[in-house]
Short mmCIF file of C-alpha atoms and ligand atoms in Angstrom, two decimals:
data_model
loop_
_atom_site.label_atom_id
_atom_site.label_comp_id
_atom_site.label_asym_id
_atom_site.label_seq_id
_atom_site.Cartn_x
_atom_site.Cartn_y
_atom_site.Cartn_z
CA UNK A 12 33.31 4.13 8.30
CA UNK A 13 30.38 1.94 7.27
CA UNK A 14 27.22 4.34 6.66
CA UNK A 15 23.60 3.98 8.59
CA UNK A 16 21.08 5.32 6.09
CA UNK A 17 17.38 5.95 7.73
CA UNK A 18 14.74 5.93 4.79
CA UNK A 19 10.99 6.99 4.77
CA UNK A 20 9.79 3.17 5.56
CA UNK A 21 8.45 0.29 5.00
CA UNK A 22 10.61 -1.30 2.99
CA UNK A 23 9.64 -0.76 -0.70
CA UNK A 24 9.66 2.76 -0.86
CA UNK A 25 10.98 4.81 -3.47
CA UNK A 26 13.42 6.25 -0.96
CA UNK A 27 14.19 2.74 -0.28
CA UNK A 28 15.46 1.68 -3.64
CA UNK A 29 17.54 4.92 -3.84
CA UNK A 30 18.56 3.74 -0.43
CA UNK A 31 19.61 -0.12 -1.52
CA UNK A 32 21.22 2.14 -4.79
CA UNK A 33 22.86 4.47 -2.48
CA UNK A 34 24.66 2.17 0.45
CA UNK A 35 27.33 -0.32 -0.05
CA UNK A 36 29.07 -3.54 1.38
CA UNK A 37 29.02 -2.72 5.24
CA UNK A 38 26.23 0.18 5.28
CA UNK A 39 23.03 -0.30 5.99
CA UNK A 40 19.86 0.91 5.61
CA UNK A 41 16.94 1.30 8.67
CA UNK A 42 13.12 1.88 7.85
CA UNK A 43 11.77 5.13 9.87
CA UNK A 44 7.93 5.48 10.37
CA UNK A 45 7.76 9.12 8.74
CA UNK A 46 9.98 11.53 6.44
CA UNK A 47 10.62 13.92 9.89
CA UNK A 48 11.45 10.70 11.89
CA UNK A 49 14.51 9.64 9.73
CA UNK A 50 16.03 12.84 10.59
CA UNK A 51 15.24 12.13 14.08
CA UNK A 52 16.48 8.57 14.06
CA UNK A 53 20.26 9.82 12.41
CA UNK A 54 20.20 12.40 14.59
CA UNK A 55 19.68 10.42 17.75
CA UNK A 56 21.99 8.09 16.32
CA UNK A 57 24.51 10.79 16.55
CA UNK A 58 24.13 11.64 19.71
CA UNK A 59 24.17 8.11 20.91
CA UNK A 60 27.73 7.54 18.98
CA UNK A 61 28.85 10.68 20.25
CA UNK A 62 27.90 9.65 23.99
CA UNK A 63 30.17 6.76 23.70
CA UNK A 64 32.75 9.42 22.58
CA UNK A 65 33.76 6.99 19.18
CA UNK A 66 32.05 7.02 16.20
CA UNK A 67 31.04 3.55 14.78
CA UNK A 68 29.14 4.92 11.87
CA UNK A 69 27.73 7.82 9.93
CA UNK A 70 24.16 7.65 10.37
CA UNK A 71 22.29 9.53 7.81
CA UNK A 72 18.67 10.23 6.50
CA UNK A 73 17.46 9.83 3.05
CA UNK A 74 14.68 12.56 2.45
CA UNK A 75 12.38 12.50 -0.44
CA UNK A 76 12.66 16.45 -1.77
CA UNK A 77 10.56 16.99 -4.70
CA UNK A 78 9.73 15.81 -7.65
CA UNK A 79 9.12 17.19 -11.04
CA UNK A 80 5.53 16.62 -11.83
CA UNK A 81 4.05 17.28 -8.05
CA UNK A 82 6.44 19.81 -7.00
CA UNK A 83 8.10 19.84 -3.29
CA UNK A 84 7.24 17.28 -0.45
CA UNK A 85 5.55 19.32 1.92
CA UNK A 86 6.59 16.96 5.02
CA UNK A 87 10.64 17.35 3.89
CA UNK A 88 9.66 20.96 3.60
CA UNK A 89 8.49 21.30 7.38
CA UNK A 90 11.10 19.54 8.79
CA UNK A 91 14.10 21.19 6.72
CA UNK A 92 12.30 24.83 6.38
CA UNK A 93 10.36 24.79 9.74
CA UNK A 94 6.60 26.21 10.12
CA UNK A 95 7.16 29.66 10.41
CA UNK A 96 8.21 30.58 6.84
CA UNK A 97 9.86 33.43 6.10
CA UNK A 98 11.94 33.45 9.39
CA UNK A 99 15.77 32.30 9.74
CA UNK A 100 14.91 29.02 9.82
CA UNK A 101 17.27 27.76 7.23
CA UNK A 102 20.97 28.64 7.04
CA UNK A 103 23.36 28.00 4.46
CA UNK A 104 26.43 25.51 6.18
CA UNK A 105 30.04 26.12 5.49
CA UNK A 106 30.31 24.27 2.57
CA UNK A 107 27.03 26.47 0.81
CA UNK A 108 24.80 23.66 1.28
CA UNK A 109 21.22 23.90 3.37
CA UNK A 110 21.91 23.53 6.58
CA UNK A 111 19.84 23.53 10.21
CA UNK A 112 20.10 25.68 12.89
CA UNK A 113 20.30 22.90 15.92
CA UNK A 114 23.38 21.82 17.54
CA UNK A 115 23.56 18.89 14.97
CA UNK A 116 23.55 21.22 11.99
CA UNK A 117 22.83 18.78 9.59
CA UNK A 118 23.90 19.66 5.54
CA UNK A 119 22.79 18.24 2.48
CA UNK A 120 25.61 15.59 1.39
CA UNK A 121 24.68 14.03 -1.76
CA UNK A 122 21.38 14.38 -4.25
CA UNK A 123 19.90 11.49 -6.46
CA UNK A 124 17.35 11.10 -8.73
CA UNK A 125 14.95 8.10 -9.33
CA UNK A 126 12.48 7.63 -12.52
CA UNK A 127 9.26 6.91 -10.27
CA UNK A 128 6.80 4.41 -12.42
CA UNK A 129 3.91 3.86 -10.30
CA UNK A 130 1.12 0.72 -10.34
CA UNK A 131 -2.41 0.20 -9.16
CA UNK A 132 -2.10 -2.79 -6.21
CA UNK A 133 -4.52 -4.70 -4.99
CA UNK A 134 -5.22 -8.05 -2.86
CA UNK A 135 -6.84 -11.14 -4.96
CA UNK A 136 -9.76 -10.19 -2.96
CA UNK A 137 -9.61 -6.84 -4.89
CA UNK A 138 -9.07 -8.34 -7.94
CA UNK A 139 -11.80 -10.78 -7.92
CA UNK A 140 -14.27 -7.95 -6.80
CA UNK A 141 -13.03 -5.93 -9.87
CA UNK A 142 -13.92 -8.44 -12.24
CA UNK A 143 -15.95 -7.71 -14.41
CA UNK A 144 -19.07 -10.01 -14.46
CA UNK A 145 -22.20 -10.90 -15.55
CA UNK A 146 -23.93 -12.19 -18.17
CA UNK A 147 -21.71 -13.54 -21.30
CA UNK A 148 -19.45 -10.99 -20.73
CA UNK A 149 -18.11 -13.24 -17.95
CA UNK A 150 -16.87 -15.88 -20.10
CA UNK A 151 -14.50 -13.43 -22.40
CA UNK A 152 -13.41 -11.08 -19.89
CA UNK A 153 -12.71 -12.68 -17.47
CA UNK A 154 -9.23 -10.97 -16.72
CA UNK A 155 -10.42 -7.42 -17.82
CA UNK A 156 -10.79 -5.25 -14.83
CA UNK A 157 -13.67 -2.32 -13.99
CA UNK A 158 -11.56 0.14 -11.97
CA UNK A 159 -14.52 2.38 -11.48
CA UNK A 160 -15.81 0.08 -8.62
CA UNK A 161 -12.55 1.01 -6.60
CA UNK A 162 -13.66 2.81 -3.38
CA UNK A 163 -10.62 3.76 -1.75
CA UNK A 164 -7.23 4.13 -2.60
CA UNK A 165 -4.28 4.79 -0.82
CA UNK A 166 -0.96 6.08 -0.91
CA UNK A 167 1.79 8.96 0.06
CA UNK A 168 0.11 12.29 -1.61
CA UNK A 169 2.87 12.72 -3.66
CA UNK A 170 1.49 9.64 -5.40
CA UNK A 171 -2.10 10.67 -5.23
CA UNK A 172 -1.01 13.58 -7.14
CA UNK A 173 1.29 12.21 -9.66
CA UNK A 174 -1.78 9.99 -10.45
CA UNK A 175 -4.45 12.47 -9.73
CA UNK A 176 -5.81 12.67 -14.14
CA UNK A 177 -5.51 8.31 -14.08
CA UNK A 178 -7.23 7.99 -10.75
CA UNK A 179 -10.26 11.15 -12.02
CA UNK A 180 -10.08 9.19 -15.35
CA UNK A 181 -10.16 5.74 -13.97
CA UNK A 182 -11.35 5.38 -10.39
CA UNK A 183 -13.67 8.39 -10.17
CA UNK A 184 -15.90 6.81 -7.18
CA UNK A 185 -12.87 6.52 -5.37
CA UNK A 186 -12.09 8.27 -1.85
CA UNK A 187 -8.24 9.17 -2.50
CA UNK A 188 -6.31 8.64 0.96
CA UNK A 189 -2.95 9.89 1.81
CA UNK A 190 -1.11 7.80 4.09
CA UNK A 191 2.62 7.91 5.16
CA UNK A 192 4.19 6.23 2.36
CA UNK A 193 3.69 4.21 -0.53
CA UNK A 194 4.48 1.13 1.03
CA UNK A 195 2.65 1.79 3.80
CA UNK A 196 -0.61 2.09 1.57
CA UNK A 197 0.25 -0.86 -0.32
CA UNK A 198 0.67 -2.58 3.33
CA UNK A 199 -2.90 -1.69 4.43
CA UNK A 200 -4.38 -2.78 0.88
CA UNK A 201 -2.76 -6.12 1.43
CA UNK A 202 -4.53 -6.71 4.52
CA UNK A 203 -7.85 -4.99 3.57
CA UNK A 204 -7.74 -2.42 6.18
CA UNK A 205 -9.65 0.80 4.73
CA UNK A 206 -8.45 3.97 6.06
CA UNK A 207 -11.14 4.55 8.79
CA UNK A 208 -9.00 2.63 11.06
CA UNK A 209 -5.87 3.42 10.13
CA UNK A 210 -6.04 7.54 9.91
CA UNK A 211 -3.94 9.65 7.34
CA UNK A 212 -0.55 10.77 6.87
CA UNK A 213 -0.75 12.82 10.56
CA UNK A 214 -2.12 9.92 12.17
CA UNK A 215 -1.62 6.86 10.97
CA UNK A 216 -2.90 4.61 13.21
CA UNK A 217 -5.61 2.29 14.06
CA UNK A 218 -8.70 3.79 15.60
CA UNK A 219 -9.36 3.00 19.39
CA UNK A 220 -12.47 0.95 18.63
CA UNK A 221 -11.39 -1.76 16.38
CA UNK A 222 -8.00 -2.89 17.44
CA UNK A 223 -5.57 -3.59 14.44
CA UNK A 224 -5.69 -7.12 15.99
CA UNK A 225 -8.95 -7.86 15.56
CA UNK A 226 -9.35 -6.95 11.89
CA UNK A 227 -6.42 -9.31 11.01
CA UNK A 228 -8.32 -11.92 12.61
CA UNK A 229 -11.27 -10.84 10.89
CA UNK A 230 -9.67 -10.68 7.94
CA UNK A 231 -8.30 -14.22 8.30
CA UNK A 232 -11.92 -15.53 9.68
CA UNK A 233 -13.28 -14.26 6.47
CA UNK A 234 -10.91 -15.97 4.22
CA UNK A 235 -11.23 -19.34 5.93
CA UNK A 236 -15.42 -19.25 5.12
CA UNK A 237 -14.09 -18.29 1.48
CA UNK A 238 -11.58 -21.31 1.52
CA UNK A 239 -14.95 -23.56 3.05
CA UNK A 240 -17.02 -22.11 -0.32
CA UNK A 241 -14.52 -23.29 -2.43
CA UNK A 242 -14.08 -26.59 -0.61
CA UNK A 243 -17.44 -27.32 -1.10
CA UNK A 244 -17.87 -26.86 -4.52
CA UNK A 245 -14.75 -29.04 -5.15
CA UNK A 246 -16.40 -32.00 -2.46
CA UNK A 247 -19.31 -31.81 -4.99
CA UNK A 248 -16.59 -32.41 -7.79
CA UNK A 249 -15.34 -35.58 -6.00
CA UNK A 250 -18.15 -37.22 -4.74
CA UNK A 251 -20.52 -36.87 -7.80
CA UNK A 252 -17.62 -37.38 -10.73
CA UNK A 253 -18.29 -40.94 -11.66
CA UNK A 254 -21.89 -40.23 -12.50
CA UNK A 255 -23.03 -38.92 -15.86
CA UNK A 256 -25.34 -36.78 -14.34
CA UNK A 257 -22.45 -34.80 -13.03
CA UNK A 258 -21.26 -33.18 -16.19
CA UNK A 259 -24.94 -31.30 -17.05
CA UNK A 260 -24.97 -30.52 -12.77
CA UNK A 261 -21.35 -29.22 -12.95
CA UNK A 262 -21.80 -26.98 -16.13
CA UNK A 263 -25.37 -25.61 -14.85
CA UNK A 264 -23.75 -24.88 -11.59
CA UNK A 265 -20.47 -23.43 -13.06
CA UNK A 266 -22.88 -21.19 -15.74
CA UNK A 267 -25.04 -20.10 -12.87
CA UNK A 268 -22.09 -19.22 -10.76
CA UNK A 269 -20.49 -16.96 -13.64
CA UNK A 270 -23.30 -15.69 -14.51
CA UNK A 271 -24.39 -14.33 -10.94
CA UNK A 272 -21.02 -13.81 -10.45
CA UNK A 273 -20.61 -15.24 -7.06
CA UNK A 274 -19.84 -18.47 -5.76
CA UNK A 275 -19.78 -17.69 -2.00
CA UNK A 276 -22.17 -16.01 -0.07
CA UNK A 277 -21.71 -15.32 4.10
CA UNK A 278 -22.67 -18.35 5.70
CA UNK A 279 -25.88 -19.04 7.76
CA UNK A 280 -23.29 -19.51 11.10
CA UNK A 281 -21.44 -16.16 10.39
CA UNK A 282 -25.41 -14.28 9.87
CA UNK A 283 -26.11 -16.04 12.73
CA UNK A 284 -23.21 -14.31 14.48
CA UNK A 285 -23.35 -10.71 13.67
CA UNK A 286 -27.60 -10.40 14.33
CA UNK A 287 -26.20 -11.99 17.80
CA UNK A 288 -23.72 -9.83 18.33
CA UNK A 289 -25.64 -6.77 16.99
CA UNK A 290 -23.08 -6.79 14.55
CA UNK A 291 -20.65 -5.53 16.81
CA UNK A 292 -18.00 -8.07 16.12
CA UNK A 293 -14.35 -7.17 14.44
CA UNK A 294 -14.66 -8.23 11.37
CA UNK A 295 -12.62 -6.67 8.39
CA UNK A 296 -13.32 -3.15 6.49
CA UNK A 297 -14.03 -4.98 3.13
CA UNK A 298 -16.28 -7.36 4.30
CA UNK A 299 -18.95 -5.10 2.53
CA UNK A 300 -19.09 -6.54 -0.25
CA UNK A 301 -19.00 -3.09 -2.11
CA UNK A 302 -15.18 -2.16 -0.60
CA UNK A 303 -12.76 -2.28 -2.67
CA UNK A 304 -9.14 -0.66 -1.57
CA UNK A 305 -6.35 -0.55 -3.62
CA UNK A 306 -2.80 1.16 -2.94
CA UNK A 307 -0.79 2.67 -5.38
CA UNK A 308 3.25 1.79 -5.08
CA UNK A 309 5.87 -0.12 -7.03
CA UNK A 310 5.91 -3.60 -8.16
CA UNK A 311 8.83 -4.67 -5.93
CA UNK A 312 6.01 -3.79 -3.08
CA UNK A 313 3.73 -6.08 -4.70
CA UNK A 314 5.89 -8.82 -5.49
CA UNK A 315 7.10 -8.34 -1.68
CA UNK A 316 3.51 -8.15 -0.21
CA UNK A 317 1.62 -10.95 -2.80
CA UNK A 318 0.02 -8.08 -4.55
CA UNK A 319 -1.71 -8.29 -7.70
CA UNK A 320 -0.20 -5.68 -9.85
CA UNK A 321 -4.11 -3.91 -11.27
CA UNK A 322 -2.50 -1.80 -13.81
CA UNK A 323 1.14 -0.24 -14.84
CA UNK A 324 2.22 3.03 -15.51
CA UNK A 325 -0.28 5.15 -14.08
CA UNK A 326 1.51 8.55 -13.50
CA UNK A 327 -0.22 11.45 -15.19
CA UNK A 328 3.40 12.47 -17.08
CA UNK A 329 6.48 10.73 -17.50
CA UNK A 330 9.34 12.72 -17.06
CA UNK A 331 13.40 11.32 -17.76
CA UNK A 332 15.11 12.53 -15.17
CA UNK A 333 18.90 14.62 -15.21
CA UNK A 334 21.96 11.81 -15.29
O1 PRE B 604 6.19 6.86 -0.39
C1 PRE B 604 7.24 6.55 -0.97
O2 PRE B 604 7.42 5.46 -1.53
C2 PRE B 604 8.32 7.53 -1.02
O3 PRE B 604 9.46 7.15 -1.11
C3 PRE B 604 7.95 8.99 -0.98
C4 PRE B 604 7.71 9.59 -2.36
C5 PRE B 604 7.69 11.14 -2.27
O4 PRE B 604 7.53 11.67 -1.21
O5 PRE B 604 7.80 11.77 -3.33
C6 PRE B 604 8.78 9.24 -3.29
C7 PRE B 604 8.58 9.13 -4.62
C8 PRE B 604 7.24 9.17 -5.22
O6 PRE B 604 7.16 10.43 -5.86
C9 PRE B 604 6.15 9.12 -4.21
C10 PRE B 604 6.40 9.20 -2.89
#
């Protein structure tokens, strides 16, 4: 019978790549929101099998447990072990593996291990704000990144804590926000939504005030008037190339923009907008110019989401894990 496996989503997870490792021709594997609600999506899709009296498949959840350099994962822990420790809450099933005390009475049916390598992410947008510039220093480095100017990062706190000597080390300004999962953080760094708006691990959802919605549009608003700055500078290209004059203009202007380090600034209509609106209108976290969120995942993630991959193998330790 094929299997269903539920895995702490969205895809490109760690628990999703022991998933794809796990599952074969004919399974298949479902994202969940949370750890506790894969357990609550097999078991529901138990019950609905059972209701139909035939069993089509054997729905199962894939639980991160623990791992060896940040101990247990305290949201497995809660919904295997229960909140009142100490109590009968855990029972041993027939075969002497953990089992529950409900009328599904799950049991532990297989164990795997994964080598977990994790990597700063960040948009473009990130990675042009991380830049360092100014001055000469602009013309040599221009691919060398200041990670001290991240603001935010975020990620499942397993990862925060696996990370926690690179992030104090490298990204000591930044506000370190645990979200549901990895991909999940890597998710809201591709669209440039800070955590204000999207809550922690307990609540990860948009605030009331400023609809997810609206910062997406936002967000896209505010990369069309970036696309316009670049236009503009390459009209100037075009129009002014068969003069001679153009070569010392072009070079001044491309010096002056390095040097500032800038070559867009909000546009008049935009100002015009906000001091309108009283600067009530959506418009995305990082439009400050000083936000800078970044996500810390895997590189499948980033290939998936069109992440720039900041920096490899940040974990504090590597560890090689048991065969
Ligand atoms: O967030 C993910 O990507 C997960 O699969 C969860 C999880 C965990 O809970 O330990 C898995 C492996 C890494 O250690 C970090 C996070």
């Amino acid at each position: 019978m094929p299997l269903q496996v539920y895995y702490l989503g969205p895809p490109g997870t760690y628990t999703h790549s022991i998933a794809l490792h796990f599952i074969q021709e004919g399974d298949s594997a479902r994202p969940s929101s949370t750890i506790r609600q894969s357990l609550e999506d097999a078991a529901s899709a138990w019950s609905e099998d059972g209701h139909r009296h035939q069993q089509s498949v054997v729905p199962l959840a894939l639980m991160p447990y623990e791992n060896s350099t940040y101990g247990l994962v305290l949201e497995t822990q809660s919904v295997l072990i229960g909140p009142r420790h100490g109590e009968a809450n855990v029972v041993l099933g027939s075969n002497g593996q953990l089992a529950l005390p409900n009328e599904l009475s799950p049991v532990v049916v297989a164990e795997a291990t994964r080598a977990v390598r994790h990597a700063l992410l960040g948009s473009r947008r990130a990675q042009d704000r991380l830049r360092r510039k100014g001055g000469m220093q602009a013309l040599h480095a221009l691919e060398e990144l200041d990670l001290s100017r991240v603001t935010k990062v975020m990620s499942h706190e397993q990862a925060l804590g696996q990370c926690s000597d690179f992030l104090t080390r490298n990204c000591p300004k930044a506000e370190r926000v645990s979200v549901a999962s990895t991909a999940l953080g890597a998710r809201l760094a591709a669209s440039n939504i800070s955590s204000e708006n999207t809550g922690s691990t307990s609540a990860c959802r948009p605030s009331s005030s400023t609809p997810l919605s609206a910062q997406h549009a936002a967000a896209n608003d505010e990369e069309t008037r970036r696309l316009w700055g670049e236009a503009v500078i390459a009209s100037i290209v075009i129009i002014a190339y068969p003069t001679p004059y153009f070569f010392i203009a072009f070079g001044v202007m491309v010096l002056l923009c390095l040097w500032t380090g800038t070559y867009y600034r909000t546009s008049a209509r935009e100002l015009l907008r906000l001091v309108q609106d009283g600067g009530r209108a959506a418009r995305p976290i990082d439009s400050d110019k000083d936000e800078v969120v970044v996500a810390i995942g895997t590189e499948q993630a980033a290939e998936e989401l069109d992440l720039v991959v900041l920096q490899r193998n940040i974990q504090d330790r590597d560890v090689i894990p048991p065969n």
